[in-house]
Short mmCIF file of C-alpha atoms and ligand atoms in Angstrom, two decimals:
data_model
loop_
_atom_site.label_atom_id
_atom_site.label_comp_id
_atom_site.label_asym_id
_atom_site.label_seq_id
_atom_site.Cartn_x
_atom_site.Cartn_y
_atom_site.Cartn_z
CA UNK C 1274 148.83 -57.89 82.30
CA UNK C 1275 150.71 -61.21 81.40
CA UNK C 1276 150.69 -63.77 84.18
CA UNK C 1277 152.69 -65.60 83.02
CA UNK C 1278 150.27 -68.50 83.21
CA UNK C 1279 147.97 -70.33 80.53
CA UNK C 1280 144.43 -69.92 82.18
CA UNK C 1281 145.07 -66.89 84.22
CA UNK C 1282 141.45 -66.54 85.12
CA UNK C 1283 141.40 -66.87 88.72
CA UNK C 1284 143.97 -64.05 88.62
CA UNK C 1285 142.21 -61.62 86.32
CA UNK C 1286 139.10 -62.38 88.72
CA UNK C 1287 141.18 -60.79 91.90
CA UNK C 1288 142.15 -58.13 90.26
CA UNK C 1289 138.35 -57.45 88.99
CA UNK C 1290 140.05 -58.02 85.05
CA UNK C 1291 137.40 -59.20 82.40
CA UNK C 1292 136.87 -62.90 82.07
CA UNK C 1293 135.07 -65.02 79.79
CA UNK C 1294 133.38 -67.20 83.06
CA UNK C 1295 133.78 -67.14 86.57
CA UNK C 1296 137.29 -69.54 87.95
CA UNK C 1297 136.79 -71.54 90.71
CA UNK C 1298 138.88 -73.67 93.47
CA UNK C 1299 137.50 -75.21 96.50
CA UNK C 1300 139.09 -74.55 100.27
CA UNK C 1301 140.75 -78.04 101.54
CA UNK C 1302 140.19 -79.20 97.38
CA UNK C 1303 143.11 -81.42 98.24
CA UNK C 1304 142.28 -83.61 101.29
CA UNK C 1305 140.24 -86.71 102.56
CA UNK C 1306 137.21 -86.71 100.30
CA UNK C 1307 139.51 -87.97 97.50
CA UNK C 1308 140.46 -91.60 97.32
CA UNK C 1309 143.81 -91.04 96.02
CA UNK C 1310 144.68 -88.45 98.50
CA UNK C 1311 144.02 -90.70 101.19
CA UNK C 1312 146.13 -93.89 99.39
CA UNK C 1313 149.14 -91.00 99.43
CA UNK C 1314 148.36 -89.69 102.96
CA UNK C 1315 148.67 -93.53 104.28
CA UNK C 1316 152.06 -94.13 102.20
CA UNK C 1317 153.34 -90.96 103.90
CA UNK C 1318 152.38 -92.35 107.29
CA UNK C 1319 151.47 -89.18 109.01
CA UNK C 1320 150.36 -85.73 108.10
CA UNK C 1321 153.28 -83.75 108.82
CA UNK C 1322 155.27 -86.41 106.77
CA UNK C 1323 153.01 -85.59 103.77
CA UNK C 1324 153.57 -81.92 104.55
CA UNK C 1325 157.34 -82.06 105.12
CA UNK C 1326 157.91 -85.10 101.71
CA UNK C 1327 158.54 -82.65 98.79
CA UNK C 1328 157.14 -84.95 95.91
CA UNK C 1329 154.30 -86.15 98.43
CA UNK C 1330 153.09 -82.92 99.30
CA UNK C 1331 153.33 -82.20 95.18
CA UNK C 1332 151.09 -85.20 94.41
CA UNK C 1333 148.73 -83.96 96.67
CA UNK C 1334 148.25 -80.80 95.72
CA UNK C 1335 147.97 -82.21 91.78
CA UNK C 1336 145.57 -84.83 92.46
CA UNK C 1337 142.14 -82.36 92.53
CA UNK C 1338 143.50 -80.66 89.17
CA UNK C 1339 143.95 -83.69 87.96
CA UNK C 1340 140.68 -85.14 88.57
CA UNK C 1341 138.29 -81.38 87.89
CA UNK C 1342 139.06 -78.77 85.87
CA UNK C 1343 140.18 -76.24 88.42
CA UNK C 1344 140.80 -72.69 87.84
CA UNK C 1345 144.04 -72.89 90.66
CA UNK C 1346 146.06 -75.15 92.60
CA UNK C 1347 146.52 -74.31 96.40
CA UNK C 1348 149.67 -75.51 98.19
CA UNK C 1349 149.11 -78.27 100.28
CA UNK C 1350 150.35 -77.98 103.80
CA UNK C 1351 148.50 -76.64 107.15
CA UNK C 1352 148.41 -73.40 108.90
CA UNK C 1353 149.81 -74.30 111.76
CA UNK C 1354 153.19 -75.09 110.52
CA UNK C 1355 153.98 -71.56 111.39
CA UNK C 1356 153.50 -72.35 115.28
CA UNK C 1357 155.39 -75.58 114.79
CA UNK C 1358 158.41 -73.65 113.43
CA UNK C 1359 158.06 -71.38 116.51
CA UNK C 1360 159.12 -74.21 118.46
CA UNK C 1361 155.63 -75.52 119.87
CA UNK C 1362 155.79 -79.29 119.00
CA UNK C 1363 152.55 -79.77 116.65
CA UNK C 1364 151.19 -83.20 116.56
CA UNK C 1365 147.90 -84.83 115.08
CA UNK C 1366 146.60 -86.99 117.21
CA UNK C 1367 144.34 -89.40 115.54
CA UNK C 1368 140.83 -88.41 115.41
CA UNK C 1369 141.54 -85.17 117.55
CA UNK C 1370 142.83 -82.74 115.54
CA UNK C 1371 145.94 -80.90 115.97
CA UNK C 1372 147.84 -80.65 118.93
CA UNK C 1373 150.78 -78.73 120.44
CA UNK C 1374 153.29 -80.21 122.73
CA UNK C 1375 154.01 -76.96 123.92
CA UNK C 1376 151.21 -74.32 124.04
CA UNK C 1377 151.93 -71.11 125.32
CA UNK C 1378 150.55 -71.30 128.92
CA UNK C 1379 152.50 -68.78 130.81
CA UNK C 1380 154.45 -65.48 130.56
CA UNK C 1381 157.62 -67.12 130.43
CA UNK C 1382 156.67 -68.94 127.31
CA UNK C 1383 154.93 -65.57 125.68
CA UNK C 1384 158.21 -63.92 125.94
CA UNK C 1385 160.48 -66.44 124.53
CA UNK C 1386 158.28 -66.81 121.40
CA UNK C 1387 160.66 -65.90 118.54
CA UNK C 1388 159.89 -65.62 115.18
CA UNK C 1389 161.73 -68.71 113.05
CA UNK C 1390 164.08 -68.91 110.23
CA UNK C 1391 161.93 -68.57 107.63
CA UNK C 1392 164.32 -70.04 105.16
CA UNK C 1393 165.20 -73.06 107.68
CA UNK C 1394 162.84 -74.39 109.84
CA UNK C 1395 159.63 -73.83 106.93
CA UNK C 1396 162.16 -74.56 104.11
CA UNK C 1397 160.12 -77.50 103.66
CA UNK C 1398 156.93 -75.60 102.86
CA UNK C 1399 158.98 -73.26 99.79
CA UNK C 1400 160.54 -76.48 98.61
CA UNK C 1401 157.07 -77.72 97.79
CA UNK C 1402 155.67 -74.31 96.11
CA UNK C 1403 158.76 -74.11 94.14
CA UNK C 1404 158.48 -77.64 93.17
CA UNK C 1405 154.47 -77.77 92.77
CA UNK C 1406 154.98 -74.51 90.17
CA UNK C 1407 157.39 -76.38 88.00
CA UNK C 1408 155.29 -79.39 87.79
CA UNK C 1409 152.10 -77.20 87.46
CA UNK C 1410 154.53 -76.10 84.49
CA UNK C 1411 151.91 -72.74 83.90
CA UNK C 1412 148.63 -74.75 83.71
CA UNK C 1413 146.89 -72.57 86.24
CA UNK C 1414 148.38 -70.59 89.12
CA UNK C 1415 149.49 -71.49 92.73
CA UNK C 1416 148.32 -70.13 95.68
CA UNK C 1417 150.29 -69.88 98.91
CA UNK C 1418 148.25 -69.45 102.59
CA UNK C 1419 148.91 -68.66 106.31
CA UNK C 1420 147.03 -68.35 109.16
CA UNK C 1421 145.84 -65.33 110.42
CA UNK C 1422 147.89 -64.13 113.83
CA UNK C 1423 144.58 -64.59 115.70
CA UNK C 1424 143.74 -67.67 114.22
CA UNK C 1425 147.29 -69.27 114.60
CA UNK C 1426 147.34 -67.85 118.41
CA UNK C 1427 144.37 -69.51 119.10
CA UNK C 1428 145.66 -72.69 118.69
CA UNK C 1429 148.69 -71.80 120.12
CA UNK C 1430 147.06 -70.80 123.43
CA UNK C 1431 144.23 -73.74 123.80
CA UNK C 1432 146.93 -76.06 122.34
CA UNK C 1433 144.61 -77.22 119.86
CA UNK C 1434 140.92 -77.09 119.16
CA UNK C 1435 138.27 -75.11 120.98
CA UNK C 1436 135.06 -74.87 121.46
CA UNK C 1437 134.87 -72.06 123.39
CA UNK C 1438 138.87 -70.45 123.12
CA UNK C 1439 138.15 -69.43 126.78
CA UNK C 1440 142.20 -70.00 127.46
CA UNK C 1441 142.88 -67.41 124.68
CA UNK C 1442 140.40 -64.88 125.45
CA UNK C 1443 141.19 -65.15 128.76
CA UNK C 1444 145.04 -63.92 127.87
CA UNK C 1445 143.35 -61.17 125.74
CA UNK C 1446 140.93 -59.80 127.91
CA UNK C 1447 142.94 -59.62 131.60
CA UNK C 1448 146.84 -59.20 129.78
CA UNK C 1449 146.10 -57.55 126.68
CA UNK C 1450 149.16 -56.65 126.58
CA UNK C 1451 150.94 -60.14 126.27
CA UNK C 1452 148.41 -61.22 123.85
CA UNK C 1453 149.48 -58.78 121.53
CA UNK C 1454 152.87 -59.65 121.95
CA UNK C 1455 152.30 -63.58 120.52
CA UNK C 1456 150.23 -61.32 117.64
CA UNK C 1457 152.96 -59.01 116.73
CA UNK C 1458 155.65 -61.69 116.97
CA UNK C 1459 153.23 -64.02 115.06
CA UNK C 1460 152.53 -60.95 112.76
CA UNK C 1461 156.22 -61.02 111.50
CA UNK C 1462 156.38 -64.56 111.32
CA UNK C 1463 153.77 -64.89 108.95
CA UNK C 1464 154.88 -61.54 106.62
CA UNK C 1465 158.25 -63.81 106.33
CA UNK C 1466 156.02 -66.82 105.63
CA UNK C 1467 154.27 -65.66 102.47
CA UNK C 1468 156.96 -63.61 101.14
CA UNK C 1469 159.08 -66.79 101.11
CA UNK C 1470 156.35 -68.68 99.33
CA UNK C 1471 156.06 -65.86 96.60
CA UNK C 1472 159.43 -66.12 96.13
CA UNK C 1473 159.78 -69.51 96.00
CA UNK C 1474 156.35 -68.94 93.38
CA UNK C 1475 153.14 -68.00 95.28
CA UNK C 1476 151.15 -66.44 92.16
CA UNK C 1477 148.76 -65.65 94.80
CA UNK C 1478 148.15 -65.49 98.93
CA UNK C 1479 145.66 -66.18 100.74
CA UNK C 1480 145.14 -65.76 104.78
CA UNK C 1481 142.70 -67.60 107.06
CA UNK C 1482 141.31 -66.41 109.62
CA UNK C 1483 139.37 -68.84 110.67
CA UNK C 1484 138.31 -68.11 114.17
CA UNK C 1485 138.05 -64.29 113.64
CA UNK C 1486 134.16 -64.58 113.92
CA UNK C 1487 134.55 -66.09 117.34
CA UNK C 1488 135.04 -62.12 118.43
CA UNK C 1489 133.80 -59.21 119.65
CA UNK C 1490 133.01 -56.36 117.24
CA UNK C 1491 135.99 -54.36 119.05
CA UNK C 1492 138.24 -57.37 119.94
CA UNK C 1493 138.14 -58.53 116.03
CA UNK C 1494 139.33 -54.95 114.71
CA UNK C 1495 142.09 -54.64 117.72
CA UNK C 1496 143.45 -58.00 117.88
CA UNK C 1497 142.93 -59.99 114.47
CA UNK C 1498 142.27 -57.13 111.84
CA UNK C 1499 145.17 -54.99 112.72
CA UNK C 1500 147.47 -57.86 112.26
CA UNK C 1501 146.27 -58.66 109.17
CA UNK C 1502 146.16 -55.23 107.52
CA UNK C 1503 149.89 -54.93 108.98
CA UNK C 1504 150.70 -58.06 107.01
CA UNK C 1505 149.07 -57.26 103.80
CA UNK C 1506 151.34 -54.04 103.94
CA UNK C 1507 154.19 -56.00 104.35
CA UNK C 1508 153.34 -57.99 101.43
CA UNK C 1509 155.34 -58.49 98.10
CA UNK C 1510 153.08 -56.89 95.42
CA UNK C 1511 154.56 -57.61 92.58
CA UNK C 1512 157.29 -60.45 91.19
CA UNK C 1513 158.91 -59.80 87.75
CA UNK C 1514 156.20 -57.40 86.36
CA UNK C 1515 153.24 -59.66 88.02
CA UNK C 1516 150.74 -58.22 90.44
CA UNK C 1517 150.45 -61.07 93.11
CA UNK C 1518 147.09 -60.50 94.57
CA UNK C 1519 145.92 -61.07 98.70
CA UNK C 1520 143.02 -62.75 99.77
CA UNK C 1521 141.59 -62.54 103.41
CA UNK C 1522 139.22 -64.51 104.33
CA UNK C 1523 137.46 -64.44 108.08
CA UNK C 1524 135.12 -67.04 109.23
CA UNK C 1525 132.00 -65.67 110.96
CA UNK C 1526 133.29 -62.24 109.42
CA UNK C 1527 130.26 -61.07 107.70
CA UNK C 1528 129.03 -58.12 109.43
CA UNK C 1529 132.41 -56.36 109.19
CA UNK C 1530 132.68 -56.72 105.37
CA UNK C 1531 133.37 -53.24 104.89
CA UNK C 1532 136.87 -52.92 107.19
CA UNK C 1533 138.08 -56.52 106.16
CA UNK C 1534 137.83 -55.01 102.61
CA UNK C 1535 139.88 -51.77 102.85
CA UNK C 1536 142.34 -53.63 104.95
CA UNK C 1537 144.32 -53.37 101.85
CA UNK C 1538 143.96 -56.56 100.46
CA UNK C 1539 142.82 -57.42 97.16
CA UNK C 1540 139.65 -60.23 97.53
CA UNK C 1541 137.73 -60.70 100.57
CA UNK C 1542 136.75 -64.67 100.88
CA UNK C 1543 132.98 -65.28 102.03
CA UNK C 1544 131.67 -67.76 104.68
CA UNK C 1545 127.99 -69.18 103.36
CA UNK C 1546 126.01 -67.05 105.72
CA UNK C 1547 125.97 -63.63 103.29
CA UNK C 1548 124.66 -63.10 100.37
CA UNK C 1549 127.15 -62.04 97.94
CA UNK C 1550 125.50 -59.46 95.79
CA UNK C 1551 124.68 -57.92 99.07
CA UNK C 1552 128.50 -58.18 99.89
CA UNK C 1553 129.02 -56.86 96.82
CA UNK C 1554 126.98 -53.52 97.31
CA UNK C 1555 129.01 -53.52 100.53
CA UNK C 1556 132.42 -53.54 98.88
CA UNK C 1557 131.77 -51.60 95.72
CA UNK C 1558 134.81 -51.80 93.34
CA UNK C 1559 137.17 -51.67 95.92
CA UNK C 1560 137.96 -55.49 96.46
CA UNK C 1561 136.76 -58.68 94.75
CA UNK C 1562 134.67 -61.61 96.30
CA UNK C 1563 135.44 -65.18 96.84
CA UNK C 1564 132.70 -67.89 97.73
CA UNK C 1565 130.52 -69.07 99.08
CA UNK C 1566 128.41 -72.09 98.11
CA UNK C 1567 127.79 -73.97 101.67
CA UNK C 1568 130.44 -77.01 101.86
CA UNK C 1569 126.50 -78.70 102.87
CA UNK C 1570 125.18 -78.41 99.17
CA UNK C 1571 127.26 -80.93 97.66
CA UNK C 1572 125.43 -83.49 100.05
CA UNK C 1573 122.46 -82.82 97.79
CA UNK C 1574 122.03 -84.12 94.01
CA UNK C 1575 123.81 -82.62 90.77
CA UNK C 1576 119.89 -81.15 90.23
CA UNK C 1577 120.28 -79.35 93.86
CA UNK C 1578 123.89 -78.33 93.28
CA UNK C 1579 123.25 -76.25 89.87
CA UNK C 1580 120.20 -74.64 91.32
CA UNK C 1581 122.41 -73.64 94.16
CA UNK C 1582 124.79 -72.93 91.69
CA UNK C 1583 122.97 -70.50 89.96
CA UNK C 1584 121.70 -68.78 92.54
CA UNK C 1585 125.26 -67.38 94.59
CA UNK C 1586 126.32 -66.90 90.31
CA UNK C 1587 122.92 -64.44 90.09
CA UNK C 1588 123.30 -62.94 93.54
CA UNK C 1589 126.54 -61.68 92.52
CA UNK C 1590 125.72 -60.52 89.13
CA UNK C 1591 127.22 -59.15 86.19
CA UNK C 1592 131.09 -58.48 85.77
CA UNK C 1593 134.11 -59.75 86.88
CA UNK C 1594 135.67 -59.68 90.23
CA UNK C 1595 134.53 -63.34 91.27
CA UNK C 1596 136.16 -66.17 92.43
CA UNK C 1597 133.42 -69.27 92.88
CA UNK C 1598 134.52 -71.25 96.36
CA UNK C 1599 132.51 -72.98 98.76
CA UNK C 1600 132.00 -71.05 102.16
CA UNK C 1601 134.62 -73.42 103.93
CA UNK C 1602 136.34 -76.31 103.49
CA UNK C 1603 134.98 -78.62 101.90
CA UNK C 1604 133.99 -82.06 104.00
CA UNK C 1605 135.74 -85.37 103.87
CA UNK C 1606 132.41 -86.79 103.60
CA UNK C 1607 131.59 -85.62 99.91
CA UNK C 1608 131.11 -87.82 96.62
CA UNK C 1609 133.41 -86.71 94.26
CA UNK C 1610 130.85 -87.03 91.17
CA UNK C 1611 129.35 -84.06 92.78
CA UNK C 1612 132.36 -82.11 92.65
CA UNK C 1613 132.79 -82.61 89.19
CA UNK C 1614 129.00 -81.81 88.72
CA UNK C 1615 129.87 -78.46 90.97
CA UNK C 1616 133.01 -77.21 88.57
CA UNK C 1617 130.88 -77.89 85.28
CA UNK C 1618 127.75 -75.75 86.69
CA UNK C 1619 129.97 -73.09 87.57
CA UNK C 1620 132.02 -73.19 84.40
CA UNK C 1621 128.87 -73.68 82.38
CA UNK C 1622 126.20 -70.99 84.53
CA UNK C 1623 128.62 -68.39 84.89
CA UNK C 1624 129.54 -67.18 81.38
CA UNK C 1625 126.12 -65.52 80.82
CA UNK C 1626 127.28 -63.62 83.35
CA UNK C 1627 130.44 -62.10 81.40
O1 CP3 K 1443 142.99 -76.23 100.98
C1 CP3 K 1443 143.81 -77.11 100.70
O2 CP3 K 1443 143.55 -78.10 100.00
C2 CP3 K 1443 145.26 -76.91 101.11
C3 CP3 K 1443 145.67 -77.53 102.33
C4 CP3 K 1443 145.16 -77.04 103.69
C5 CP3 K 1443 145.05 -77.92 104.78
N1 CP3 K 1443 144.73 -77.16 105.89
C6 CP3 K 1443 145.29 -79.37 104.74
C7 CP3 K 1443 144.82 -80.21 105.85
C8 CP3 K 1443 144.83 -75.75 104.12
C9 CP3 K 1443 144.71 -74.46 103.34
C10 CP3 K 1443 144.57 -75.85 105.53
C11 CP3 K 1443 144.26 -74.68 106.37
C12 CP3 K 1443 143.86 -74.88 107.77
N2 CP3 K 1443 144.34 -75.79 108.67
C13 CP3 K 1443 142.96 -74.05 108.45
C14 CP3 K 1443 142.28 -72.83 107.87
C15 CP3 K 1443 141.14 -73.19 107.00
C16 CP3 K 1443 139.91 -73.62 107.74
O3 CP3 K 1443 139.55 -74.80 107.56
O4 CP3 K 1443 139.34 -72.79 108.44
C17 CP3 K 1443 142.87 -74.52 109.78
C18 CP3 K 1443 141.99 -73.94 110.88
C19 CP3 K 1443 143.78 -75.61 109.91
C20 CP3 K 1443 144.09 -76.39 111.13
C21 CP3 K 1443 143.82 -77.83 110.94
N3 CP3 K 1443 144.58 -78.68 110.16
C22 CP3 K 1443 142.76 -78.59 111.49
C23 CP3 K 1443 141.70 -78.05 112.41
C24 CP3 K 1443 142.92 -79.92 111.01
C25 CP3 K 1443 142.09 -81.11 111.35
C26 CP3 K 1443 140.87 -81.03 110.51
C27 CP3 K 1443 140.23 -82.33 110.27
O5 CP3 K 1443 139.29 -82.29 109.46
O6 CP3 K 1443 140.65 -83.34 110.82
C28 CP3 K 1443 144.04 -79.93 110.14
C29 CP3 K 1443 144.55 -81.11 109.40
C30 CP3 K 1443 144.49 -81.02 107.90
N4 CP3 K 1443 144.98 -79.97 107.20
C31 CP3 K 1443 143.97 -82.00 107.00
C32 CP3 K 1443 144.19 -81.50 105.70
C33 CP3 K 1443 143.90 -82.18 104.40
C34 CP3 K 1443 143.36 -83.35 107.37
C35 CP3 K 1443 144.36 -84.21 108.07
C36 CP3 K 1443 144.66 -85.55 107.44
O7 CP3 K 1443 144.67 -85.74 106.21
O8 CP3 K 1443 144.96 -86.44 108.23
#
């Protein structure tokens, strides 16, 4: 297949196509551990102003391709933009996280959760894939991202971070039945979400859900799975003759491998804690696998990192179907020398392996 894109390896990996060595990106690859992301993110003021300032938002999501030879570019925005359109009020307050002005705390508010105009109130977020794709000018592909409907509720219904998401488990446990209202409404707004960014020029989607681990074997399947498998289905598969490929990828998500991988999507992304040739047996040929170096490793020495390297490339084995990531975004406290050292190791280690 032509993708329409110079190095189309990350692609042909999703798709479990031949390569000649493993791609890689990193989650959060364009964020505080770079100097000149944080020299933009202070001109821009805030957050949300970097998110909403077309060329901003473009720099931003350059600056790690710029710097390491990346295998894709990942649209730089948040997940909880979604929420934000749905009229909640997010806000970052400084050195707490995000916040929303107004979380859903009672009936009333469940029930006059809409889903947003896609193409109005998140305009912002296509006018930066369409723009980031032109300047990319076919380099490498772009990948477009949402929330999960779990994930996204959660913050919705703690109204921010949580160590514990008692308020949201609370909702699903004694009125299951509103819960899965702000899912199914959240659902749609989401399927809207990444079909506008494919349009706009998504080569690729990816959905995180982040706090999925944080659940029950039952609870997971009922209330984040579903959602996501009824998203995938609503999906765009394919723009002018080009496949454009799904990634899900569930924190803490492990142990139910096997569903997350017939949930119709076409990678499954790894947290650190599995081995991925044993994912691998798990999943067969049915989906490829992305990760999952832990985020922790490049804390170590280049030495440490290509050991560590080598041994998630070895786990995994022969063949394609592989994208290299870290288990989870990677931390604001990292030396960029050993990211550099990370994306030659893989580039490097992995074509034995093809
Ligand atoms: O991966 C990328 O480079 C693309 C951009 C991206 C961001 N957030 C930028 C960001 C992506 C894909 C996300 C996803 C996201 N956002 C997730 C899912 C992935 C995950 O980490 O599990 C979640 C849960 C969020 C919600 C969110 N946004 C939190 C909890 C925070 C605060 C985190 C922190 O470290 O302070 C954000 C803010 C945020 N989103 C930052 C960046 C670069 C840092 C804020 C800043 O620069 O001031």
């Amino acid at each position: 297949m032509n993708f329409k894109v110079k190095n189309d390896t990350f692609l042909r990996a999703l798709l479990r196509q031949p390569t000649d060595y493993t791609p890689l990106w990193m989650m959060r690859q364009a964020g505080r551990f770079l100097p000149e992301y944080r020299a933009t993110r202070r001109k821009a003021g805030s957050f949300m102003g970097l998110c909403k300032n077309t060329d901003l938002a473009t720099e931003v999501t350059l600056q790690p391709v710029e710097r390491f030879p990346l295998d894709a570019a990942i649209l730089f925005s948040d997940i909880l933009t979604v929420p934000d359109a749905m009229g909640l009020g997010l806000y970052f307050a400084d050195g707490e996280g995000p916040k929303f002005e107004r979380p859903l705390q009672t009936e009333a508010d469940i029930k006059a959760l809409h889903v947003p105009d896609v193409g109005k109130d998140l305009k912002y977020v296509t006018d930066a894939v369409a723009q980031i794709r032109k300047t990319l000018d076919g380099r490498i592909p772009l990948i477009g991202f949402s929330g999960s409907p779990w994930t996204l509720s959660c913050y919705m219904v703690e109204g921010g971070s949580s160590d514990d998401y008692a308020k949201v488990k609370t909702l699903l446990y004694k009125e299951p039945k509103l819960m899965h209202h702000v899912l199914d409404v959240t659902a749609q707004a989401v399927t809207a979400y990444l079909n506008a960014q494919i349009e706009a020029g998504a080569q690729a989607v990816m959905i995180f859900d982040s706090w999925g681990g944080a659940l029950s074997h039952a609870a997971f399947h009922e209330f984040s799975l579903a959602y996501t498998q009824r998203i995938i289905a609503g999906l765009i598969k394919e723009k002018e003759g080009v496949r454009i490929p799904s990634i899900v990828f569930t924190k803490g998500g492990g142990l139910w491998i096997e569903s997350i991988a017939d949930s119709g999507c076409d990678a499954v992304g790894l947290d650190w804690t599995m081995d991925i040739g044993v994912a691998r047996q798990k999943v067969g040929h049915k989906v490829a696998l992305q990760g999952n170096l832990d985020p922790a490793v490049l804390f170590a020495t280049p030495e440490v990192i290509r050991n560590e390297v080598e041994k998630v490339l070895s786990s995994y084995g022969y063949g394609s179907g592989h994208v290299f990531n870290l288990g989870h975004g990677i931390s604001q406290h990292t030396d960029p020398e050993n990211v550099a050292a990370l994306v030659q190791a893989v580039h490097e280690l992995s074509k034995k392996y093809h």
